[in-house]
PDB file of C-alpha atoms in Angstrom:
ATOM      1  CA  MET A 259      15.702 -18.646  34.482  1.00 84.00           C
ATOM      2  CA  ASN A 260      15.400 -21.363  31.870  1.00 89.00           C
ATOM      3  CA  ALA A 261      15.645 -20.871  28.108  1.00 89.00           C
ATOM      4  CA  ARG A 262      11.886 -20.985  27.555  1.00 92.00           C
ATOM      5  CA  MET A 263      11.248 -18.155  30.007  1.00 93.00           C
ATOM      6  CA  ARG A 264      14.078 -16.075  28.539  1.00 93.00           C
ATOM      7  CA  TRP A 265      12.621 -16.400  25.036  1.00 95.00           C
ATOM      8  CA  ARG A 266       9.092 -15.679  26.300  1.00 95.00           C
ATOM      9  CA  LEU A 267      10.474 -12.404  27.631  1.00 94.00           C
ATOM     10  CA  ALA A 268      12.676 -11.683  24.618  1.00 95.00           C
ATOM     11  CA  VAL A 269      10.229 -12.308  21.754  1.00 97.00           C
ATOM     12  CA  PRO A 270       7.880  -9.370  22.507  1.00 97.00           C
ATOM     13  CA  LEU A 271      10.879  -7.078  23.010  1.00 96.00           C
ATOM     14  CA  ILE A 272      12.369  -8.229  19.711  1.00 97.00           C
ATOM     15  CA  GLY A 273       9.043  -7.643  17.957  1.00 97.00           C
ATOM     16  CA  LEU A 274       8.691  -4.143  19.367  1.00 96.00           C
ATOM     17  CA  SER A 275      12.280  -3.368  18.467  1.00 96.00           C
ATOM     18  CA  LEU A 276      11.755  -4.554  14.902  1.00 97.00           C
ATOM     19  CA  LEU A 277       8.639  -2.380  14.650  1.00 97.00           C
ATOM     20  CA  MET A 278      10.877   0.626  15.289  1.00 97.00           C
ATOM     21  CA  VAL A 279      14.122  -0.403  13.580  1.00 97.00           C
ATOM     22  CA  VAL A 280      12.727  -1.343  10.177  1.00 97.00           C
ATOM     23  CA  PRO A 281      10.911   1.973   9.476  1.00 97.00           C
ATOM     24  CA  ALA A 282      13.793   4.027  10.894  1.00 97.00           C
ATOM     25  CA  VAL A 283      16.430   2.357   8.721  1.00 97.00           C
ATOM     26  CA  TYR A 284      14.182   2.342   5.654  1.00 97.00           C
ATOM     27  CA  GLY A 285      13.245   6.006   6.121  1.00 96.00           C
ATOM     28  CA  THR A 286      16.859   7.016   6.589  1.00 96.00           C
ATOM     29  CA  TRP A 287      17.837   5.162   3.442  1.00 96.00           C
ATOM     30  CA  VAL A 288      14.951   6.484   1.305  1.00 96.00           C
ATOM     31  CA  PHE A 289      15.163  10.136   2.407  1.00 94.00           C
ATOM     32  CA  TRP A 290      18.945  10.335   2.663  1.00 95.00           C
ATOM     33  CA  SER A 291      19.365  12.772  -0.242  1.00 94.00           C
ATOM     34  CA  ASP A 292      16.400  14.985   0.736  1.00 93.00           C
ATOM     35  CA  PHE A 293      17.887  16.459   3.918  1.00 93.00           C
ATOM     36  CA  GLY A 294      21.080  18.098   5.172  1.00 93.00           C
ATOM     37  CA  ASN A 295      23.954  16.727   7.190  1.00 96.00           C
ATOM     38  CA  THR A 296      22.424  17.519  10.591  1.00 95.00           C
ATOM     39  CA  TYR A 297      19.240  15.613   9.794  1.00 95.00           C
ATOM     40  CA  ARG A 298      21.259  12.745   8.357  1.00 96.00           C
ATOM     41  CA  SER A 299      23.520  12.439  11.387  1.00 97.00           C
ATOM     42  CA  MET A 300      20.543  12.489  13.751  1.00 97.00           C
ATOM     43  CA  SER A 301      18.877   9.791  11.649  1.00 97.00           C
ATOM     44  CA  VAL A 302      21.997   7.637  11.924  1.00 97.00           C
ATOM     45  CA  VAL A 303      22.049   8.119  15.717  1.00 97.00           C
ATOM     46  CA  ILE A 304      18.397   7.036  15.877  1.00 98.00           C
ATOM     47  CA  CYS A 305      19.123   3.941  13.778  1.00 97.00           C
ATOM     48  CA  LEU A 306      22.135   3.015  15.912  1.00 97.00           C
ATOM     49  CA  ALA A 307      20.167   3.408  19.156  1.00 97.00           C
ATOM     50  CA  LEU A 308      17.353   1.246  17.826  1.00 97.00           C
ATOM     51  CA  LEU A 309      19.771  -1.384  16.512  1.00 97.00           C
ATOM     52  CA  ALA A 310      21.411  -1.480  19.951  1.00 97.00           C
ATOM     53  CA  GLN A 311      17.944  -1.927  21.420  1.00 97.00           C
ATOM     54  CA  LEU A 312      17.322  -4.854  19.064  1.00 97.00           C
ATOM     55  CA  GLY A 313      20.658  -6.405  19.985  1.00 97.00           C
ATOM     56  CA  LEU A 314      19.848  -6.135  23.682  1.00 96.00           C
ATOM     57  CA  ALA A 315      16.459  -7.735  23.122  1.00 96.00           C
ATOM     58  CA  VAL A 316      18.052 -10.654  21.291  1.00 97.00           C
ATOM     59  CA  SER A 317      20.684 -11.000  24.017  1.00 95.00           C
ATOM     60  CA  ILE A 318      17.946 -11.561  26.601  1.00 94.00           C
ATOM     61  CA  GLY A 319      16.937 -14.746  24.806  1.00 94.00           C
ATOM     62  CA  VAL A 320      20.428 -15.910  23.917  1.00 94.00           C
ATOM     63  CA  ARG A 321      22.493 -15.287  27.053  1.00 92.00           C
ATOM     64  CA  PRO A 322      21.710 -17.555  29.980  1.00 89.00           C
ATOM     65  CA  THR A 323      21.001 -15.921  33.325  1.00 87.00           C
ATOM     66  CA  ARG A 324      19.632 -17.017  36.665  1.00 88.00           C
ATOM     67  CA  ASP A 325      17.446 -13.970  37.275  1.00 89.00           C
ATOM     68  CA  VAL A 326      15.358 -11.605  35.197  1.00 88.00           C
ATOM     69  CA  PRO A 327      17.809  -9.451  33.176  1.00 92.00           C
ATOM     70  CA  TRP A 328      16.595  -6.119  34.558  1.00 94.00           C
ATOM     71  CA  LEU A 329      19.731  -4.273  33.488  1.00 94.00           C
ATOM     72  CA  ARG A 330      19.268  -5.235  29.832  1.00 95.00           C
ATOM     73  CA  ILE A 331      15.562  -4.402  29.991  1.00 95.00           C
ATOM     74  CA  GLY A 332      16.456  -1.010  31.462  1.00 96.00           C
ATOM     75  CA  LEU A 333      18.994  -0.424  28.694  1.00 96.00           C
ATOM     76  CA  ILE A 334      16.314  -1.232  26.122  1.00 97.00           C
ATOM     77  CA  VAL A 335      14.085   1.424  27.676  1.00 96.00           C
ATOM     78  CA  LEU A 336      16.971   3.931  27.694  1.00 97.00           C
ATOM     79  CA  ALA A 337      17.743   3.245  24.025  1.00 97.00           C
ATOM     80  CA  PHE A 338      14.081   3.788  23.189  1.00 97.00           C
ATOM     81  CA  LEU A 339      14.010   7.075  25.108  1.00 97.00           C
ATOM     82  CA  LEU A 340      17.250   8.188  23.431  1.00 97.00           C
ATOM     83  CA  ALA A 341      15.826   7.472  19.975  1.00 97.00           C
ATOM     84  CA  CYS A 342      12.604   9.332  20.804  1.00 96.00           C
ATOM     85  CA  GLY A 343      14.528  12.294  22.196  1.00 97.00           C
ATOM     86  CA  VAL A 344      16.778  12.556  19.151  1.00 97.00           C
ATOM     87  CA  ALA A 345      13.719  12.230  16.887  1.00 96.00           C
ATOM     88  CA  ALA A 346      12.029  15.107  18.720  1.00 96.00           C
ATOM     89  CA  VAL A 347      15.112  17.278  18.331  1.00 96.00           C
ATOM     90  CA  ARG A 348      15.470  16.236  14.697  1.00 95.00           C
ATOM     91  CA  ARG A 349      11.896  17.251  14.010  1.00 93.00           C
ATOM     92  CA  SER A 350      12.554  20.773  15.290  1.00 90.00           C
ATOM     93  CA  VAL A 351      15.696  21.200  13.168  1.00 83.00           C
TER      94      VAL A 351
END
């Protein structure tokens, strides 16, 4: 897979990751003092999962590979599902 194809795959994943990371980090920072330690720790876990997702998306474009990086795409999906699951639990707390 050449560099152009890698970046054509990575750019939409980076954009979607940024759409989730920016509000999560900003919301955690703004509402930090409004909630307790459990809510705060779950917010940090969400931010870390989404930042890992962003890092994986960038790595698709940066790291050369011969085939489609299915493992990294799968890890992006898992990080997204982890963040959504923790957000659902956080909402019920």
